[in-house]
Tab-separated table of N, CA and C in Angstrom:
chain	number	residue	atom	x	y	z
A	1	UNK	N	237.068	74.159	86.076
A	1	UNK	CA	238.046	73.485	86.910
A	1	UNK	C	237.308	72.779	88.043
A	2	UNK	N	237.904	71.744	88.321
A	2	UNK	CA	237.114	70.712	88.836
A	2	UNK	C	237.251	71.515	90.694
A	3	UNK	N	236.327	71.181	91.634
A	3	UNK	CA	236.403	71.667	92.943
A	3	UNK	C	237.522	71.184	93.422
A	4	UNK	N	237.905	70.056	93.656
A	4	UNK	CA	239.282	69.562	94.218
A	4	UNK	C	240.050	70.162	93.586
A	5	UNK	N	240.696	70.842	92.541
A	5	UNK	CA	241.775	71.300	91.534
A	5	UNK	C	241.720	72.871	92.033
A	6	UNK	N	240.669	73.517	92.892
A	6	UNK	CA	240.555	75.171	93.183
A	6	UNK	C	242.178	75.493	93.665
A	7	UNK	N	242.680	76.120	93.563
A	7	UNK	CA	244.048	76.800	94.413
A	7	UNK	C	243.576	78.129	95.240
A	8	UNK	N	244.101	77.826	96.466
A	8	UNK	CA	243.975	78.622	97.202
A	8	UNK	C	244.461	79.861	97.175
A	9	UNK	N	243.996	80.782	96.938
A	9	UNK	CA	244.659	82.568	97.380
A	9	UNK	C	245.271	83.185	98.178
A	10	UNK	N	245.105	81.868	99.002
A	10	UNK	CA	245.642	82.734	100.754
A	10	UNK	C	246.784	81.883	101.097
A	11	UNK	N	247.811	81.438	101.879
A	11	UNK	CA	248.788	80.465	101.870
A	11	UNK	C	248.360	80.548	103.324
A	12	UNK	N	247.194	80.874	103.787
A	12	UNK	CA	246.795	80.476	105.325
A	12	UNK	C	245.956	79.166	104.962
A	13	UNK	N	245.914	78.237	106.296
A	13	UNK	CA	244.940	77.024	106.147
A	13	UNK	C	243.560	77.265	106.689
A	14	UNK	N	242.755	76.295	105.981
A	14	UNK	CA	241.609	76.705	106.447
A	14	UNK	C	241.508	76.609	107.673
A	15	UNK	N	242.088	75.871	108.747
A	15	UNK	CA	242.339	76.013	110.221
A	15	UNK	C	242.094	77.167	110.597
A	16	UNK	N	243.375	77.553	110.538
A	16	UNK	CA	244.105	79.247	110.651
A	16	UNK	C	243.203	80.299	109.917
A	17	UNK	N	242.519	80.401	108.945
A	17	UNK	CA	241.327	81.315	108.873
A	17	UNK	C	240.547	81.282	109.677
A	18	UNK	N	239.786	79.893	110.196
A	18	UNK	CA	238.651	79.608	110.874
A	18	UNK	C	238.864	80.319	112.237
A	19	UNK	N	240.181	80.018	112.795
A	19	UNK	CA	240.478	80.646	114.133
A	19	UNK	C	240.811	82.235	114.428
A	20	UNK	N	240.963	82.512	113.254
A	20	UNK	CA	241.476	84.171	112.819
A	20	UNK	C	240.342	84.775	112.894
A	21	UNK	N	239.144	84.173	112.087
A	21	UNK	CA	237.444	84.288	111.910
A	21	UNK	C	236.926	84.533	113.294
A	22	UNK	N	237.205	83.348	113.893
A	22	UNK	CA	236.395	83.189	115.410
A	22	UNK	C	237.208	84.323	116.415
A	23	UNK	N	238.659	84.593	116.492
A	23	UNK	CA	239.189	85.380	117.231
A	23	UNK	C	238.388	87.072	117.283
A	24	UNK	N	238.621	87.267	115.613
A	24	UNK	CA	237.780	88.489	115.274
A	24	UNK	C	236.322	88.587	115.708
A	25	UNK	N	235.888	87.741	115.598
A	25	UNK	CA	233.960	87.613	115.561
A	25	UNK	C	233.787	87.964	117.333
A	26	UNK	N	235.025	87.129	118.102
A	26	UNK	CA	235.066	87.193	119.979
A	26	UNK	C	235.111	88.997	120.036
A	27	UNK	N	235.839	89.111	118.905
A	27	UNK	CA	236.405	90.962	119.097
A	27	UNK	C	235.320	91.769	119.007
A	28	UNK	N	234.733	91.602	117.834
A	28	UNK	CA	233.851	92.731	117.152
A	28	UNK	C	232.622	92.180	118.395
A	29	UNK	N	232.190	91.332	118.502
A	29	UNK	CA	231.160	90.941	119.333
A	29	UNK	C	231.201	92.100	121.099
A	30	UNK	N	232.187	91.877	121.387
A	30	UNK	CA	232.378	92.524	122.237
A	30	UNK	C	232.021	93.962	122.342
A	31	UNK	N	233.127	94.644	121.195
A	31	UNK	CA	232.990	96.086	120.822
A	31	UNK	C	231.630	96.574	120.943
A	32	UNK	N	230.589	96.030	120.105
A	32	UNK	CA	229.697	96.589	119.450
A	32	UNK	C	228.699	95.342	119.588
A	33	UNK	N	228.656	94.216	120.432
A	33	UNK	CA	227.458	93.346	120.226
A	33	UNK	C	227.054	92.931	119.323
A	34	UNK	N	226.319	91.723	119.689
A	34	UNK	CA	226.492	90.610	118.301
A	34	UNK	C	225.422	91.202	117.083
A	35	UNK	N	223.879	92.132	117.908
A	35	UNK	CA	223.222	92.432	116.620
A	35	UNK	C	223.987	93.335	116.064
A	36	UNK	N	224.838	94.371	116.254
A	36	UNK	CA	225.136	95.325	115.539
A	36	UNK	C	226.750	94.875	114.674
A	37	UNK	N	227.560	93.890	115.187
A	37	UNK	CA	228.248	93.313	114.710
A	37	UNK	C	228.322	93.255	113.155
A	38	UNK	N	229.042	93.578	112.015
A	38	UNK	CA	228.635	93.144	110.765
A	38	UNK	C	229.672	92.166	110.084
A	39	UNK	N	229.568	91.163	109.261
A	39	UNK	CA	230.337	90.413	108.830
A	39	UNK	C	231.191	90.705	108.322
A	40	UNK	N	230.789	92.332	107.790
A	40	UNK	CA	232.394	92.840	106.737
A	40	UNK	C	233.616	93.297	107.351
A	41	UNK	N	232.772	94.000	108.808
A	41	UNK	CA	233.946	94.395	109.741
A	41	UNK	C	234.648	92.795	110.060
A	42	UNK	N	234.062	91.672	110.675
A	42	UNK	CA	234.718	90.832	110.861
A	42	UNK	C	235.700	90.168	110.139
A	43	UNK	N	235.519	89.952	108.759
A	43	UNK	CA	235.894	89.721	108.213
A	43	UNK	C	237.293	90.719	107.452
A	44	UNK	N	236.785	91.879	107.883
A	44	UNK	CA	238.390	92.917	107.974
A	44	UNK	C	239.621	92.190	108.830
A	45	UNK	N	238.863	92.365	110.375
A	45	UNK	CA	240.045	92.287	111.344
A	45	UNK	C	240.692	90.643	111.553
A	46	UNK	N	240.037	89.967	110.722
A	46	UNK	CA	240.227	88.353	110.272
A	46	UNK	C	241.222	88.364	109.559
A	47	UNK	N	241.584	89.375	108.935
A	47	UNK	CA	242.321	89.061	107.134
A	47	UNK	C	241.795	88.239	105.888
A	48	UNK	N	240.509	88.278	106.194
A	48	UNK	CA	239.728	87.408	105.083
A	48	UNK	C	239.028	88.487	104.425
A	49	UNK	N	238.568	88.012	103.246
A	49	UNK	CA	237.412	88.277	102.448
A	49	UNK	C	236.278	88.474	103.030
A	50	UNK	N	235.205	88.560	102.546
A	50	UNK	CA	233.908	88.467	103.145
A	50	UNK	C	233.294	86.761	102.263
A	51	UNK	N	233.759	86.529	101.576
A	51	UNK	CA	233.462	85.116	100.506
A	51	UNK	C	233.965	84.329	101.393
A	52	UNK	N	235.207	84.775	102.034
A	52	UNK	CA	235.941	83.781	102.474
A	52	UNK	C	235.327	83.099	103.956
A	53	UNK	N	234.765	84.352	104.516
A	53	UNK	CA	234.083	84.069	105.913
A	53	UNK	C	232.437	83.163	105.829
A	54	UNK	N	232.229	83.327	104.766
A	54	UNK	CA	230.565	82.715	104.487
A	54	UNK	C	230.963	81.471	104.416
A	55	UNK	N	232.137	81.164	103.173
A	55	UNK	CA	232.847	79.942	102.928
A	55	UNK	C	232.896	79.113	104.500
A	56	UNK	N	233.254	79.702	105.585
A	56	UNK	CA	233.682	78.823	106.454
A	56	UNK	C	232.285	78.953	107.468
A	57	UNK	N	231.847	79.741	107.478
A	57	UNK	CA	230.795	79.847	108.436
A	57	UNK	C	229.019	80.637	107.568
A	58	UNK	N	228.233	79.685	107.031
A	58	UNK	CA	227.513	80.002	105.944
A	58	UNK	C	226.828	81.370	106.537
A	59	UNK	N	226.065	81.055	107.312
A	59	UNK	CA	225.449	82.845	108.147
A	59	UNK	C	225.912	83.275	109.414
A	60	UNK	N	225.510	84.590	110.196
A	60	UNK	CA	226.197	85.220	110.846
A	60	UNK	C	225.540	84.012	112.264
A	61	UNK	N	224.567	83.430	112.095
A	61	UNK	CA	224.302	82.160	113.312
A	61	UNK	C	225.221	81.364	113.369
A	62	UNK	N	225.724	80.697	112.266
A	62	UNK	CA	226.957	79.634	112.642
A	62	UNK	C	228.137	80.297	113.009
A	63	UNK	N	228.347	81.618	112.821
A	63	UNK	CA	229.476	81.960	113.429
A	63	UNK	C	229.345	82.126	114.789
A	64	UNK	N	228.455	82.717	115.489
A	64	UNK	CA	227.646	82.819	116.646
A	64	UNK	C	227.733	81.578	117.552
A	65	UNK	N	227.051	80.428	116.451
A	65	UNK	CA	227.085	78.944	117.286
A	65	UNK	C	228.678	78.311	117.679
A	66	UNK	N	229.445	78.413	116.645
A	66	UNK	CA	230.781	77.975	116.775
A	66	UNK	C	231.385	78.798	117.896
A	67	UNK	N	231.405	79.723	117.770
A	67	UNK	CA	231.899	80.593	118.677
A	67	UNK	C	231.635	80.194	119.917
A	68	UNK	N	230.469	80.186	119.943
A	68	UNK	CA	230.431	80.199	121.628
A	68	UNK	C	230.464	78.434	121.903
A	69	UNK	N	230.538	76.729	121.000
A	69	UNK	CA	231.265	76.483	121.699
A	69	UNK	C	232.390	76.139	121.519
A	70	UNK	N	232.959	76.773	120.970
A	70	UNK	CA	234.607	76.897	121.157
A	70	UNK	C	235.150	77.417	122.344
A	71	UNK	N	234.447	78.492	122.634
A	71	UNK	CA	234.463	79.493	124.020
A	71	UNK	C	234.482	78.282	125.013
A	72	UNK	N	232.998	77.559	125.179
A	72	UNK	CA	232.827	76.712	126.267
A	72	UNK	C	233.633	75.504	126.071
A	73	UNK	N	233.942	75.041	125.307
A	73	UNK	CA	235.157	73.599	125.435
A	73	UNK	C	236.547	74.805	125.985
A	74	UNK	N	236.815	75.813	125.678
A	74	UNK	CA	238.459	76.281	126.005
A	74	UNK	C	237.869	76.468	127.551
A	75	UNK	N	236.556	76.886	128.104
A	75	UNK	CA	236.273	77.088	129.508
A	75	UNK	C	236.362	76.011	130.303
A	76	UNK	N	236.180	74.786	129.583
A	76	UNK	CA	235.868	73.873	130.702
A	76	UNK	C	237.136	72.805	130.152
A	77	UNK	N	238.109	72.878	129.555
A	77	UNK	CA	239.454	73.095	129.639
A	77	UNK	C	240.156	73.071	130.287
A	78	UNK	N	240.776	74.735	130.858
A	78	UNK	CA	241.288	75.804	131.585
A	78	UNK	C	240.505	75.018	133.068
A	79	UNK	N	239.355	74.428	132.798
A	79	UNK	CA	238.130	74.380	134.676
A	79	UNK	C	239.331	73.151	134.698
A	80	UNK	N	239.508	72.144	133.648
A	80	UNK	CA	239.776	70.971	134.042
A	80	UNK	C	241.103	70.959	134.261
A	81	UNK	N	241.802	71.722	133.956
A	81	UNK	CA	243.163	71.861	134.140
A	81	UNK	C	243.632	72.103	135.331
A	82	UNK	N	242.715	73.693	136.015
A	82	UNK	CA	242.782	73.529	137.320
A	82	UNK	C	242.650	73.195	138.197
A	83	UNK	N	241.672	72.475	138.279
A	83	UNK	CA	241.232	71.438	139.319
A	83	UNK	C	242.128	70.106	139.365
A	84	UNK	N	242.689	69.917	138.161
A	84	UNK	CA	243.327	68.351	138.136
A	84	UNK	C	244.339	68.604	139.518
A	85	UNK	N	244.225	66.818	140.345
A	85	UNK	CA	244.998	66.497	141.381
A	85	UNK	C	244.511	67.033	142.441
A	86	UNK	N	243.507	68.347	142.320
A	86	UNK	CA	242.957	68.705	143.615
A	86	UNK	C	241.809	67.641	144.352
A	87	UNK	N	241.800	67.866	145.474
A	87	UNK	CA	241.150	66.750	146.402
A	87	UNK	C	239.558	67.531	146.137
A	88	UNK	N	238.800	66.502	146.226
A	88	UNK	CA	237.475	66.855	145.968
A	88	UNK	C	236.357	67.388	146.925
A	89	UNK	N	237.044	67.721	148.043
A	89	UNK	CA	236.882	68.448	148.985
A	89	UNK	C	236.804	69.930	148.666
């Protein structure tokens, strides 16, 4: 079966995994730190597979890299949000 023709298993989008992925990865990271962190736990508290998490993020570095800047665009965000209209004083 051709790659475009695959059907999906999950009726989540790959969006909504990716962010489920990264939410979990913020979690487990925390708990237990990123070396001791393992992909299978993440991939538990995700609702994914472990296929499914490689699928979106090939090693435990790109999850690492995404993560943190996803982290820093929502930080400087939230910075820009609050500051808007304030005097620059």
């Amino acid at each position: 079966m051709p790659a475009d023709r695959r059907v999906l298993r999950s009726s989540t989008s790959q969006e909504q995994q990716e962010t489920a992925i990264l939410a979990a990865a913020a979690e487990e990271f925390a708990d237990v730190g990123i070396q001791r962190a393992s992909t299978e736990d993440i991939a538990r508290r995700a609702g994914v597979s472990r296929s499914t998490l490689y699928r979106r993020f090939p090693s435990k570095e790109d999850l690492v890299t995404t993560l943190g800047e996803t982290l820093t665009r929502q930080f400087f965000t939230q910075l820009a949000e609050a500051i808007n209209g304030l005097n620059p004083r």
